[in-house]
Coordinates of C-alpha atoms (C1' of nucleotides) in Angstrom, one line a residue:
Chain A
M1 CA -74.3 -56.2 -19.8
P2 CA -74.2 -59.1 -21.6
S3 CA -76.6 -59.7 -24.4
L4 CA -79.6 -61.8 -23.8
A5 CA -81.0 -61.9 -27.3
L6 CA -79.6 -65.1 -27.9
N7 CA -81.1 -67.0 -24.9
S8 CA -83.9 -68.7 -26.2
T9 CA -83.7 -71.5 -23.9
C10 CA -84.6 -69.9 -20.8
D11 CA -87.7 -68.0 -19.3
P12 CA -87.1 -64.5 -20.3
G13 CA -88.0 -63.2 -16.8
K14 CA -85.6 -65.6 -15.2
S15 CA -82.8 -64.8 -17.8
A16 CA -82.9 -61.0 -17.2
Q17 CA -82.8 -61.6 -13.5
A18 CA -79.6 -64.3 -13.9
L19 CA -78.0 -61.7 -16.1
S20 CA -78.4 -58.7 -14.0
S21 CA -76.7 -60.7 -11.0
L22 CA -74.2 -61.8 -13.6
G23 CA -73.6 -58.2 -14.5
Q24 CA -72.4 -57.8 -11.0
I25 CA -70.3 -60.8 -11.1
A26 CA -68.9 -59.8 -14.2
K27 CA -67.8 -56.2 -12.6
T28 CA -66.0 -58.0 -9.6
Q29 CA -64.3 -60.3 -11.9
A30 CA -63.4 -57.8 -14.2
T31 CA -61.8 -55.7 -11.8
L32 CA -60.0 -58.7 -10.3
L33 CA -58.9 -60.1 -13.6
S34 CA -59.3 -57.0 -15.7
C35 CA -56.4 -56.6 -18.0
A36 CA -53.6 -58.3 -16.2
A37 CA -51.0 -57.4 -18.9
F38 CA -47.9 -59.1 -18.1
R39 CA -44.4 -57.8 -18.2
I40 CA -42.1 -60.0 -19.9
L41 CA -40.8 -62.0 -17.0
P42 CA -37.6 -63.5 -17.3
P43 CA -38.1 -66.3 -14.7
F44 CA -34.8 -68.3 -15.0
G45 CA -36.2 -70.7 -12.5
I46 CA -39.6 -71.2 -13.9
C47 CA -39.0 -72.7 -17.5
R48 CA -41.8 -75.7 -17.7
N49 CA -45.2 -75.3 -17.5
T50 CA -45.5 -77.0 -14.2
L51 CA -48.5 -75.1 -13.2
D52 CA -51.6 -76.7 -12.5
R53 CA -54.8 -75.0 -13.7
R54 CA -55.5 -73.2 -10.3
Q55 CA -51.9 -71.9 -10.0
R56 CA -52.2 -70.5 -13.6
Y57 CA -55.2 -68.6 -12.5
S58 CA -53.8 -67.5 -9.5
I59 CA -50.9 -66.1 -11.2
L60 CA -53.4 -63.7 -12.8
G61 CA -54.4 -61.9 -9.4
Y62 CA -50.8 -62.3 -8.1
E63 CA -48.7 -60.7 -10.9
K64 CA -51.1 -58.6 -12.7
V65 CA -49.4 -55.6 -13.5
K66 CA -51.9 -52.7 -14.3
P67 CA -55.5 -52.7 -15.4
T68 CA -56.2 -50.9 -18.7
M69 CA -57.8 -47.5 -18.4
S70 CA -61.3 -48.8 -18.5
G71 CA -60.5 -52.0 -16.6
Q72 CA -62.5 -53.8 -19.1
V73 CA -62.2 -57.0 -20.6
V74 CA -61.5 -56.8 -24.4
T75 CA -61.4 -59.8 -26.6
R76 CA -61.4 -60.2 -30.4
F77 CA -61.9 -62.9 -33.1
A78 CA -59.7 -62.7 -36.0
P79 CA -60.3 -65.0 -38.8
S80 CA -58.7 -64.9 -42.1
P81 CA -61.2 -64.8 -44.9
T82 CA -59.9 -67.9 -46.9
G83 CA -62.9 -70.0 -46.3
F84 CA -66.1 -70.7 -44.4
L85 CA -66.1 -70.6 -40.6
H86 CA -65.3 -73.9 -39.5
I87 CA -66.0 -75.7 -36.2
G88 CA -62.6 -74.8 -34.5
G89 CA -62.9 -71.2 -35.5
A90 CA -66.6 -71.0 -34.2
R91 CA -65.5 -72.3 -30.9
T92 CA -62.6 -69.8 -30.7
A93 CA -65.0 -67.1 -31.4
L94 CA -67.5 -68.6 -28.8
F95 CA -64.9 -68.8 -26.3
N96 CA -63.7 -65.2 -26.7
W97 CA -67.6 -64.2 -26.8
L98 CA -68.3 -65.8 -23.3
F99 CA -65.2 -64.6 -21.8
A100 CA -65.7 -61.1 -22.9
R101 CA -69.5 -61.0 -22.4
G102 CA -69.6 -62.9 -19.3
R103 CA -67.8 -60.1 -17.6
G104 CA -69.2 -57.1 -19.3
G105 CA -66.4 -56.7 -21.6
K106 CA -66.1 -56.3 -25.3
F107 CA -66.0 -58.6 -28.0
L108 CA -64.5 -57.5 -31.2
L109 CA -64.3 -58.9 -34.8
R110 CA -61.4 -58.2 -37.1
I111 CA -61.0 -59.7 -40.3
E112 CA -57.4 -60.6 -41.1
D113 CA -57.4 -60.0 -44.8
T114 CA -53.6 -58.9 -45.3
D115 CA -53.2 -61.8 -47.6
R116 CA -55.0 -60.1 -50.7
E117 CA -54.4 -63.2 -52.8
R118 CA -56.2 -65.6 -50.6
S119 CA -58.9 -63.3 -48.9
S120 CA -62.2 -63.1 -50.4
P121 CA -65.5 -61.2 -49.8
E122 CA -67.5 -64.3 -50.0
A123 CA -65.5 -66.0 -47.1
T124 CA -65.9 -62.9 -45.2
D125 CA -69.6 -63.2 -45.7
A126 CA -69.6 -67.0 -44.7
I127 CA -67.9 -66.1 -41.4
L128 CA -70.3 -63.3 -40.8
Q129 CA -73.2 -65.6 -41.6
G130 CA -71.8 -68.4 -39.3
L131 CA -71.2 -66.1 -36.5
A132 CA -74.7 -64.6 -36.8
W133 CA -76.2 -68.3 -36.7
L134 CA -74.7 -69.0 -33.6
G135 CA -75.6 -65.7 -32.0
L136 CA -72.1 -64.5 -31.2
D137 CA -72.6 -60.6 -31.8
H138 CA -69.6 -58.3 -31.7
D139 CA -69.2 -55.0 -30.7
G140 CA -68.4 -52.0 -32.8
D141 CA -67.8 -52.4 -36.8
V142 CA -66.2 -55.5 -38.3
T143 CA -62.7 -54.3 -38.9
S144 CA -60.6 -55.1 -41.9
Q145 CA -56.8 -55.5 -41.1
F146 CA -55.9 -54.8 -44.4
E147 CA -57.1 -51.3 -43.9
G148 CA -54.9 -50.5 -41.1
A149 CA -51.7 -51.3 -43.4
E150 CA -50.4 -47.6 -43.3
R151 CA -50.5 -47.8 -39.5
H152 CA -48.6 -50.9 -39.5
A153 CA -46.0 -49.8 -41.8
Q154 CA -45.6 -46.7 -39.7
V155 CA -44.8 -49.1 -36.8
A156 CA -42.3 -51.0 -38.7
K157 CA -40.7 -47.6 -39.9
Q158 CA -40.7 -46.2 -36.4
L159 CA -38.6 -49.4 -35.3
L160 CA -36.5 -48.8 -38.1
S161 CA -35.7 -45.4 -37.1
E162 CA -35.1 -46.5 -33.5
G163 CA -32.7 -49.1 -34.7
K164 CA -34.8 -51.8 -33.5
A165 CA -35.3 -53.1 -37.0
Y166 CA -33.3 -53.2 -40.1
K167 CA -33.3 -53.4 -44.0
C168 CA -32.6 -56.9 -45.4
F169 CA -31.5 -57.0 -49.0
A170 CA -31.7 -60.5 -49.3
S171 CA -33.7 -61.9 -52.0
Q172 CA -36.1 -64.7 -51.6
D173 CA -34.1 -67.0 -54.1
E174 CA -31.1 -66.5 -51.7
I175 CA -33.0 -67.3 -48.5
A176 CA -34.7 -70.3 -50.3
A177 CA -31.6 -71.6 -51.2
F178 CA -30.3 -71.1 -47.9
R179 CA -32.8 -73.3 -46.5
E180 CA -32.9 -75.8 -48.7
Q181 CA -29.1 -76.4 -48.0
A182 CA -29.6 -76.2 -44.0
R183 CA -32.3 -78.7 -44.4
S184 CA -30.2 -81.1 -46.2
E185 CA -27.6 -80.6 -43.9
G186 CA -29.6 -81.2 -41.2
K187 CA -28.9 -77.9 -39.7
S188 CA -31.3 -75.1 -38.4
T189 CA -33.3 -73.5 -41.1
L190 CA -33.5 -70.1 -39.2
Y191 CA -32.3 -67.5 -41.6
R192 CA -29.6 -65.3 -40.2
S193 CA -29.8 -62.0 -42.3
P194 CA -26.2 -60.7 -43.1
W195 CA -27.9 -57.0 -43.1
R196 CA -28.6 -57.0 -39.6
D197 CA -25.6 -54.7 -38.7
V198 CA -24.6 -53.3 -42.0
A199 CA -24.3 -49.6 -41.9
V200 CA -26.8 -47.6 -43.9
E201 CA -24.0 -46.0 -46.1
S202 CA -23.4 -49.5 -47.6
H203 CA -26.9 -50.2 -48.4
P204 CA -27.6 -50.8 -52.3
D205 CA -30.4 -49.4 -53.9
E206 CA -32.2 -52.4 -54.3
P207 CA -35.9 -53.8 -52.8
Y208 CA -35.6 -54.7 -49.2
V209 CA -37.8 -55.9 -46.5
I210 CA -37.8 -54.7 -42.7
R211 CA -36.8 -57.2 -40.4
I212 CA -36.9 -56.8 -36.5
K213 CA -33.9 -57.1 -34.6
A214 CA -34.7 -60.2 -32.6
P215 CA -32.8 -60.6 -29.2
Q216 CA -30.2 -63.4 -29.9
D217 CA -29.8 -64.9 -26.4
G218 CA -31.8 -65.2 -23.4
T219 CA -35.1 -66.5 -23.4
T220 CA -38.8 -65.4 -23.9
V221 CA -41.4 -66.9 -21.6
I222 CA -45.1 -66.6 -22.7
R223 CA -47.2 -66.8 -19.9
D224 CA -50.1 -68.7 -21.2
Q225 CA -53.3 -69.0 -19.3
V226 CA -54.0 -72.3 -20.7
Q227 CA -50.5 -73.8 -21.6
G228 CA -48.8 -72.5 -18.6
D229 CA -45.3 -71.0 -18.9
V230 CA -43.8 -71.7 -22.3
T231 CA -40.2 -70.8 -22.6
I232 CA -38.7 -70.5 -25.8
R233 CA -34.9 -69.7 -26.3
N234 CA -34.4 -66.5 -28.2
D235 CA -31.8 -68.3 -30.7
Q236 CA -34.7 -70.1 -31.9
L237 CA -36.3 -66.9 -33.2
D238 CA -35.2 -65.2 -36.2
D239 CA -35.4 -61.8 -37.3
M240 CA -39.0 -62.0 -38.6
I241 CA -40.0 -59.8 -41.7
L242 CA -42.3 -56.7 -40.6
L243 CA -42.8 -55.3 -43.9
R244 CA -42.5 -57.2 -47.2
S245 CA -40.4 -55.6 -50.3
D246 CA -43.5 -54.0 -51.4
G247 CA -44.0 -52.2 -48.3
T248 CA -47.0 -54.2 -47.1
P249 CA -47.0 -55.4 -43.7
V250 CA -47.1 -59.0 -42.5
Y251 CA -49.6 -60.6 -40.5
M252 CA -47.1 -61.0 -37.6
L253 CA -46.9 -57.2 -37.4
A254 CA -50.5 -56.4 -37.9
V255 CA -52.1 -58.5 -35.3
V256 CA -50.0 -57.0 -32.9
V257 CA -50.6 -53.6 -33.9
D258 CA -54.2 -54.0 -34.1
D259 CA -54.5 -55.8 -30.9
H260 CA -52.5 -53.0 -29.1
D261 CA -54.6 -50.2 -30.9
M262 CA -58.0 -52.0 -30.2
G263 CA -57.0 -52.3 -26.8
V264 CA -57.5 -56.0 -26.7
T265 CA -56.6 -57.3 -23.1
H266 CA -56.9 -61.1 -23.5
V267 CA -55.8 -63.0 -26.8
I268 CA -57.8 -66.2 -26.9
R269 CA -56.9 -68.2 -29.9
G270 CA -55.8 -71.6 -31.4
D271 CA -52.7 -73.0 -30.2
D272 CA -51.3 -73.1 -33.5
H273 CA -50.3 -69.5 -32.6
L274 CA -48.4 -70.5 -29.5
N275 CA -44.9 -70.3 -31.0
N276 CA -46.1 -67.2 -32.8
A277 CA -46.8 -65.6 -29.6
A278 CA -43.1 -65.6 -28.8
R279 CA -42.5 -63.7 -31.8
Q280 CA -45.0 -61.2 -31.4
M281 CA -43.9 -60.6 -27.9
M282 CA -40.6 -59.3 -29.6
I283 CA -42.9 -56.6 -31.2
Y284 CA -44.7 -55.6 -28.1
Q285 CA -41.2 -55.3 -26.2
A286 CA -39.7 -53.3 -29.1
M287 CA -42.6 -51.0 -28.8
G288 CA -42.7 -50.7 -25.2
W289 CA -46.3 -51.9 -25.0
D290 CA -48.0 -54.3 -22.5
V291 CA -48.3 -57.8 -23.6
P292 CA -51.9 -59.0 -23.5
V293 CA -53.0 -62.1 -21.6
W294 CA -52.6 -65.1 -23.6
A295 CA -54.7 -68.1 -23.9
H296 CA -53.9 -70.7 -26.5
I297 CA -56.7 -73.2 -26.9
P298 CA -56.1 -76.8 -28.1
L299 CA -57.2 -77.3 -31.7
I300 CA -60.3 -79.5 -32.5
H301 CA -59.7 -82.8 -34.2
G302 CA -61.9 -84.9 -36.6
A303 CA -63.6 -88.0 -35.4
D304 CA -60.6 -90.0 -36.2
G305 CA -58.3 -87.8 -34.3
K306 CA -56.8 -86.4 -37.3
K307 CA -56.8 -82.5 -37.7
L308 CA -59.8 -81.1 -38.6
S309 CA -59.2 -79.0 -42.2
K310 CA -61.3 -78.1 -45.0
R311 CA -60.2 -81.4 -46.7
H312 CA -60.6 -83.3 -43.9
G313 CA -64.3 -83.4 -42.6
A314 CA -64.6 -79.8 -41.6
L315 CA -67.8 -78.4 -42.3
G316 CA -68.8 -74.8 -42.2
A317 CA -71.0 -73.6 -39.3
E318 CA -73.9 -73.0 -41.6
E319 CA -73.8 -76.9 -42.6
Y320 CA -74.6 -77.4 -39.2
Q321 CA -77.6 -75.2 -39.2
K322 CA -78.6 -76.9 -42.4
M323 CA -78.5 -80.2 -40.5
G324 CA -81.0 -78.9 -38.1
Y325 CA -79.0 -78.2 -34.9
P326 CA -80.6 -75.2 -32.9
A327 CA -77.8 -72.6 -32.2
A328 CA -78.1 -73.0 -28.5
G329 CA -77.3 -76.8 -28.7
M330 CA -74.5 -76.0 -30.7
R331 CA -72.9 -73.4 -28.7
N332 CA -73.3 -75.5 -25.6
Y333 CA -71.5 -78.5 -27.4
L334 CA -68.9 -76.4 -28.5
A335 CA -68.3 -74.9 -25.1
R336 CA -68.1 -78.1 -23.6
L337 CA -65.6 -79.2 -26.1
G338 CA -62.2 -78.4 -24.4
W339 CA -63.7 -76.5 -21.7
S340 CA -65.5 -77.8 -18.6
H341 CA -67.2 -76.6 -15.3
G342 CA -67.2 -79.7 -13.1
D343 CA -69.7 -82.3 -14.3
D344 CA -72.0 -79.8 -16.0
E345 CA -72.8 -81.1 -19.4
F346 CA -76.1 -79.2 -20.3
F347 CA -76.4 -75.6 -19.5
S348 CA -78.2 -72.4 -20.7
D349 CA -76.3 -69.5 -22.3
A350 CA -76.8 -67.6 -19.0
Q351 CA -75.0 -70.3 -17.1
A352 CA -72.3 -70.4 -19.6
L353 CA -71.7 -66.8 -19.4
E354 CA -71.4 -67.1 -15.6
W355 CA -69.2 -70.1 -15.5
F356 CA -66.7 -69.7 -18.4
D357 CA -63.1 -69.0 -17.3
L358 CA -59.9 -69.5 -18.9
D359 CA -58.8 -71.9 -16.1
G360 CA -61.5 -74.5 -17.1
I361 CA -59.9 -74.9 -20.7
G362 CA -58.2 -78.2 -21.2
K363 CA -54.7 -78.5 -22.8
S364 CA -55.4 -81.5 -25.0
P365 CA -57.0 -81.4 -28.6
A366 CA -60.6 -82.7 -28.6
R367 CA -62.4 -84.7 -31.0
F368 CA -65.9 -83.7 -32.6
D369 CA -68.6 -86.0 -31.6
T370 CA -71.9 -85.9 -33.4
K371 CA -73.7 -88.1 -31.2
K372 CA -73.0 -85.9 -28.3
L373 CA -74.2 -82.7 -30.3
E374 CA -77.3 -84.4 -31.2
N375 CA -78.0 -85.4 -27.5
L376 CA -77.2 -81.7 -26.3
S377 CA -79.4 -80.4 -29.2
G378 CA -82.3 -82.5 -28.4
Q379 CA -82.4 -81.3 -24.7
H380 CA -82.3 -77.9 -25.8
I381 CA -85.1 -78.3 -28.2
A382 CA -87.1 -79.8 -25.3
V383 CA -86.4 -76.9 -23.0
S384 CA -86.9 -74.0 -25.7
D385 CA -89.6 -71.7 -25.6
D386 CA -92.5 -72.8 -28.1
A387 CA -92.5 -69.4 -30.1
A388 CA -88.7 -69.2 -30.1
L389 CA -88.5 -72.8 -31.4
L390 CA -91.1 -72.2 -34.1
Q391 CA -89.1 -69.2 -35.2
E392 CA -85.8 -71.2 -35.5
L393 CA -87.6 -73.7 -37.3
Q394 CA -89.0 -71.2 -39.9
D395 CA -85.1 -70.1 -40.2
F396 CA -83.8 -73.5 -40.6
L397 CA -86.5 -74.2 -43.4
S398 CA -85.4 -71.0 -45.3
A399 CA -81.8 -71.9 -44.7
T400 CA -82.4 -75.3 -46.4
G401 CA -84.2 -73.7 -49.3
E402 CA -87.4 -75.2 -48.2
D403 CA -91.0 -73.2 -48.0
C404 CA -91.7 -71.7 -44.8
L405 CA -94.7 -72.9 -42.7
G406 CA -97.8 -70.6 -43.6
S407 CA -99.8 -68.9 -41.0
K408 CA -102.3 -71.7 -40.7
K409 CA -99.6 -74.5 -40.4
S410 CA -97.4 -72.5 -37.8
A411 CA -100.4 -71.7 -35.8
L412 CA -101.1 -75.5 -35.6
M413 CA -97.5 -76.2 -35.2
S414 CA -97.3 -73.9 -32.2
T415 CA -100.2 -75.7 -30.4
A416 CA -98.5 -79.0 -31.1
M417 CA -95.0 -78.0 -30.2
Y418 CA -95.3 -79.2 -26.5
C419 CA -95.9 -82.7 -27.7
L420 CA -93.2 -82.6 -30.4
K421 CA -90.3 -80.7 -28.8
E422 CA -89.6 -83.4 -26.3
R423 CA -88.7 -85.8 -28.7
A424 CA -86.6 -84.4 -31.4
K425 CA -83.1 -84.0 -31.5
T426 CA -82.9 -82.0 -34.7
F427 CA -85.1 -79.8 -36.8
P428 CA -85.7 -82.6 -39.4
E429 CA -86.6 -84.8 -36.6
L430 CA -89.0 -82.3 -35.4
L431 CA -90.5 -82.0 -38.7
E432 CA -90.9 -85.7 -39.3
K433 CA -92.8 -86.1 -36.0
A434 CA -95.0 -83.0 -37.1
T435 CA -96.0 -84.9 -39.9
F436 CA -99.6 -85.1 -38.7
V437 CA -99.6 -81.2 -38.5
I438 CA -98.0 -80.5 -41.9
A439 CA -99.6 -83.2 -44.1
D440 CA -102.8 -82.4 -45.9
R441 CA -105.7 -84.9 -46.5
P442 CA -106.1 -87.1 -48.2
L443 CA -103.1 -88.7 -46.2
I444 CA -100.7 -91.1 -47.8
P445 CA -99.4 -93.5 -45.2
D446 CA -96.0 -94.7 -45.5
Q447 CA -95.2 -98.5 -45.7
K448 CA -95.2 -99.2 -41.8
A449 CA -98.2 -97.1 -41.3
A450 CA -100.0 -98.9 -44.2
K451 CA -99.3 -102.1 -42.5
N452 CA -101.8 -100.9 -39.7
L453 CA -104.7 -100.0 -42.0
D454 CA -105.6 -103.6 -42.9
A455 CA -109.2 -104.5 -43.1
V456 CA -109.4 -105.4 -39.6
S457 CA -107.8 -102.2 -38.2
R458 CA -110.2 -100.3 -40.7
C459 CA -112.8 -102.2 -39.1
I460 CA -111.9 -101.1 -35.6
L461 CA -111.5 -97.5 -36.8
K462 CA -115.3 -97.6 -38.2
E463 CA -116.6 -98.6 -35.2
L464 CA -114.4 -96.4 -33.0
T465 CA -115.2 -93.2 -34.8
P466 CA -119.0 -92.7 -33.9
Q467 CA -118.1 -92.9 -30.4
L468 CA -115.7 -90.3 -30.8
Q469 CA -118.2 -87.9 -32.1
N470 CA -119.8 -87.1 -28.8
A471 CA -116.7 -87.6 -26.4
S472 CA -115.8 -84.6 -24.4
W473 CA -112.7 -83.4 -26.3
S474 CA -110.0 -83.7 -23.8
R475 CA -107.4 -85.9 -22.8
D476 CA -109.5 -87.6 -20.1
G477 CA -112.5 -87.6 -22.2
L478 CA -110.6 -89.2 -25.2
E479 CA -109.1 -91.8 -22.8
A480 CA -112.1 -92.8 -21.4
V481 CA -113.7 -93.4 -24.8
T482 CA -111.2 -95.3 -26.4
G483 CA -110.4 -97.1 -23.0
T484 CA -114.4 -98.3 -23.0
F485 CA -114.1 -99.1 -26.4
A486 CA -111.2 -101.3 -26.2
E487 CA -112.6 -103.2 -23.1
A488 CA -115.9 -103.8 -24.8
K489 CA -113.9 -105.1 -27.9
E490 CA -111.5 -107.3 -25.6
I491 CA -108.8 -105.8 -27.5
K492 CA -105.5 -104.3 -26.0
F493 CA -105.6 -100.4 -26.3
G494 CA -102.1 -101.1 -28.0
K495 CA -103.9 -102.8 -30.9
M496 CA -105.7 -99.5 -31.6
A497 CA -102.8 -97.4 -31.3
G498 CA -101.1 -98.3 -34.4
P499 CA -104.2 -97.8 -36.9
L500 CA -104.9 -94.4 -35.0
R501 CA -101.7 -93.2 -35.7
A502 CA -101.7 -94.4 -39.3
A503 CA -105.0 -92.5 -39.8
L504 CA -104.2 -89.5 -37.9
A505 CA -100.7 -89.1 -39.4
G506 CA -100.0 -91.3 -42.0
R507 CA -96.9 -92.6 -39.9
A508 CA -96.0 -95.1 -37.5
V509 CA -94.0 -92.7 -35.5
T510 CA -95.8 -90.0 -33.9
P511 CA -96.6 -88.1 -30.7
S512 CA -99.2 -89.8 -28.4
V513 CA -102.7 -90.3 -30.4
F514 CA -104.3 -88.3 -27.7
D515 CA -102.1 -85.3 -28.4
M516 CA -102.7 -85.6 -32.0
M517 CA -106.5 -85.6 -31.6
L518 CA -106.3 -82.9 -29.2
V519 CA -104.1 -80.7 -31.5
L520 CA -106.1 -81.7 -34.7
G521 CA -109.4 -80.8 -33.0
R522 CA -112.7 -83.2 -33.4
E523 CA -113.5 -82.2 -36.9
E524 CA -110.2 -82.9 -38.3
T525 CA -109.6 -85.9 -36.2
L526 CA -112.9 -87.8 -37.5
A527 CA -112.4 -86.6 -40.7
R528 CA -109.1 -88.4 -41.0
L529 CA -110.5 -91.3 -39.4
N530 CA -113.5 -91.9 -41.4
E531 CA -111.1 -91.3 -44.7
A532 CA -108.7 -93.9 -43.5
A533 CA -111.4 -96.5 -42.5
D534 CA -113.2 -95.9 -45.7
K535 CA -110.5 -97.0 -48.5
E536 CA -107.7 -99.3 -48.6
P537 CA -104.7 -97.0 -48.2
E538 CA -102.3 -95.9 -51.3
V539 CA -99.2 -96.7 -50.0
Q540 CA -96.2 -94.4 -50.4
D541 CA -93.1 -95.7 -51.5
G542 CA -90.4 -96.1 -49.1
Chain B
rG1 C1' -34.2 -81.9 -39.1
rG2 C1' -34.8 -78.1 -34.9
rC3 C1' -38.2 -75.8 -31.5
rC4 C1' -42.8 -75.9 -28.7
rC5 C1' -47.4 -78.4 -26.9
rG6 C1' -50.1 -82.6 -25.5
rU7 C1' -51.5 -88.2 -24.0
rU8 C1' -57.6 -90.6 -17.8
rC9 C1' -63.4 -95.5 -20.5
rG10 C1' -64.7 -95.7 -27.8
rU11 C1' -65.8 -89.8 -27.4
rC12 C1' -66.2 -85.2 -24.1
rU13 C1' -64.3 -84.8 -19.5
rA14 C1' -63.7 -84.6 -13.5
rU15 C1' -59.6 -85.3 -10.2
rC16 C1' -55.4 -79.4 -6.3
rG17 C1' -50.2 -86.9 -3.8
rG18 C1' -54.1 -91.0 -0.3
rU19 C1' -61.0 -91.9 -4.4
rU20 C1' -64.1 -98.8 -5.2
rA21 C1' -60.5 -93.1 -10.4
rG22 C1' -66.5 -89.5 -10.7
rG23 C1' -70.1 -87.8 -14.5
rA24 C1' -72.0 -87.2 -19.7
rC25 C1' -72.6 -89.1 -24.7
rG26 C1' -72.6 -93.6 -27.1
rC27 C1' -73.1 -99.1 -26.3
rC28 C1' -75.4 -103.7 -24.0
rA29 C1' -79.3 -105.6 -20.7
rG30 C1' -83.8 -105.2 -18.0
rG31 C1' -88.2 -102.2 -16.8
rU32 C1' -92.4 -99.2 -18.3
rU33 C1' -95.1 -98.0 -22.6
rU34 C1' -99.4 -96.7 -27.3
rU35 C1' -95.3 -98.8 -32.3
rC36 C1' -90.6 -96.0 -32.8
rA37 C1' -89.0 -92.7 -29.5
rA38 C1' -88.9 -90.8 -24.8
rC39 C1' -88.5 -92.4 -19.8
rC40 C1' -86.4 -95.3 -15.4
rU41 C1' -83.0 -99.0 -13.4
rG42 C1' -78.6 -101.6 -14.2
rG43 C1' -73.7 -103.1 -16.9
rA44 C1' -69.4 -103.3 -19.4
rA45 C1' -65.5 -99.5 -20.3
rA46 C1' -59.9 -95.4 -18.8
rG47 C1' -54.9 -93.2 -16.0
rA48 C1' -49.6 -94.6 -23.4
rC49 C1' -45.0 -97.0 -21.8
rG50 C1' -40.6 -97.1 -18.5
rA51 C1' -37.7 -95.0 -14.8
rG52 C1' -37.4 -91.8 -10.4
rU53 C1' -39.2 -88.5 -6.1
rU54 C1' -42.5 -90.1 -1.9
rC55 C1' -45.0 -94.0 3.5
rG56 C1' -48.2 -93.3 -1.0
rA57 C1' -48.5 -91.4 -7.5
rU58 C1' -53.4 -90.5 -12.7
rU59 C1' -51.5 -86.4 -10.0
rC60 C1' -44.4 -84.0 -9.2
rU61 C1' -39.6 -84.9 -12.1
rC62 C1' -37.0 -87.5 -16.3
rG63 C1' -36.8 -90.4 -20.6
rU64 C1' -39.3 -93.3 -24.7
rA65 C1' -43.5 -93.8 -27.9
rC66 C1' -47.5 -91.8 -30.1
rG67 C1' -50.2 -87.5 -31.8
rG68 C1' -50.3 -82.3 -33.1
rG69 C1' -48.3 -77.5 -34.0
rC70 C1' -44.7 -74.1 -35.5
rU71 C1' -40.3 -73.7 -38.4
rG72 C1' -43.1 -68.5 -45.2
rC73 C1' -42.0 -61.5 -48.2
rC74 C1' -49.6 -67.3 -45.3
rA75 C1' -52.8 -66.1 -41.6

RNA sequence: GGCCCGUUCGUCUAUCGGUUAGGACGCCAGGUUUUCAACCUGGAAAGACGAGUUCGAUUCUCGUACGGGCUGCCA
């Protein structure tokens, strides 16, 4: 059953309903698609990815070999802890989460920390925090790839004993020299180890790595749900290293073993791994394991079209939280980046869960667009449940290191939320528009507001205030009083609005004056109006 | 260098060989209004290029250009 905890944008009752029907959809789909583990196909005819989305999809049903024991979809997100969770990683995680949870499957989290030099616990924490903010909860424990090293090595040794792998005694210098020369001569830099067929008896007593015996002719076809069939000639593949000379496994071995052991049915990851998939398939084949369904998604580029990297405009997920985007908006935006469901742009988590599928993923890289994020973000804020929104606002405040709202202010905030949330794209904007709630008397108007508190305006306020004293404190009542007043003075209501805003909020940009009065209540409203009418405003800088 | 992938408005995308190539963000104009915003209406805006297949190609094929990825005892 998909988790609902995150769905702050929907009416809880409705969501529960939607999700229970979703559970059924998920069930059917799970049976249908379940783990369509493909055999390694040698289709000599099909060697280009000429299949369109629908065909790619139909392949799934058509050629599926056998479902896993449980028939359940299992996906995983496997970041390497070398930095924060950037936007591309976040989206990969989202896709995996959506795919699994949308069909009642499991979403696993594995930290690929086999590179001890570059892995750090801080990075792991940052990634975990980013996922937590985005609400992408995983099943089971977070696993460390490094901790499976023994198991990985065992697989390498099994392959060695079965003659599917061999010891290679070539030194790193030797190989580096070879590559350099090959490159300078414009030749292939693929290293062909001379040790592949050397008898054990002739092995020296020196450090060695274990390399897989890659097939040297024929082709390997990656049946990718996003990219179509991708054919790679086996002579382009080298005998990759499985175990380093210090006995530790390399990533390429570890992923395969872990994905297999964890029962991963669908590997959804960045297309920088597309070529790797061919190499990894050699291990699946050698071990006689079922190959998972591949889905290599295009990378996200920066606004300038260049690759997004830590040095190039990529920000950690938590940076977006600090900028004040609601997680639901972020999820919506990220889902829509590279994936589509017809013309749907703005949708809830429940809808995304129901709609998300591999055949909706595009093949070309997308650029990150802040404007659209903001727009979606604003729409999510507008439809959010008031209480949930207030909570997320508090989280935002504490994430940015600011003081949370006290109980009095947050109570006022929640009554005001209805007139605030429809006009804010981000939390800072929401806060700005909520100045009338947050600020205490005496209010210090900003420059624009101060202009609306000149002598004439203050005079108007002075005369209006007594009328409000006995007004019925409802929208209609307030509109009637101010309307009558404006008529009597032969001024447009618009003339009064500016001063009222300035007096009530100290700002020129606020919710409707009536809403502010209603939220503030008679006493506070009159107090603010009197205060503003009585003295020339001190102007706040800026 | 070798191999692999990609290319529709500025951006995200729709399109199952026949559409005035649709939507969304942004932008511009107008309207409404209680400033700003929000909102409403309208507008400008795209098939990288060249061949081929076809009665017909954005769609299928090939080539070119451009972009990206991989090519590690990194992940």
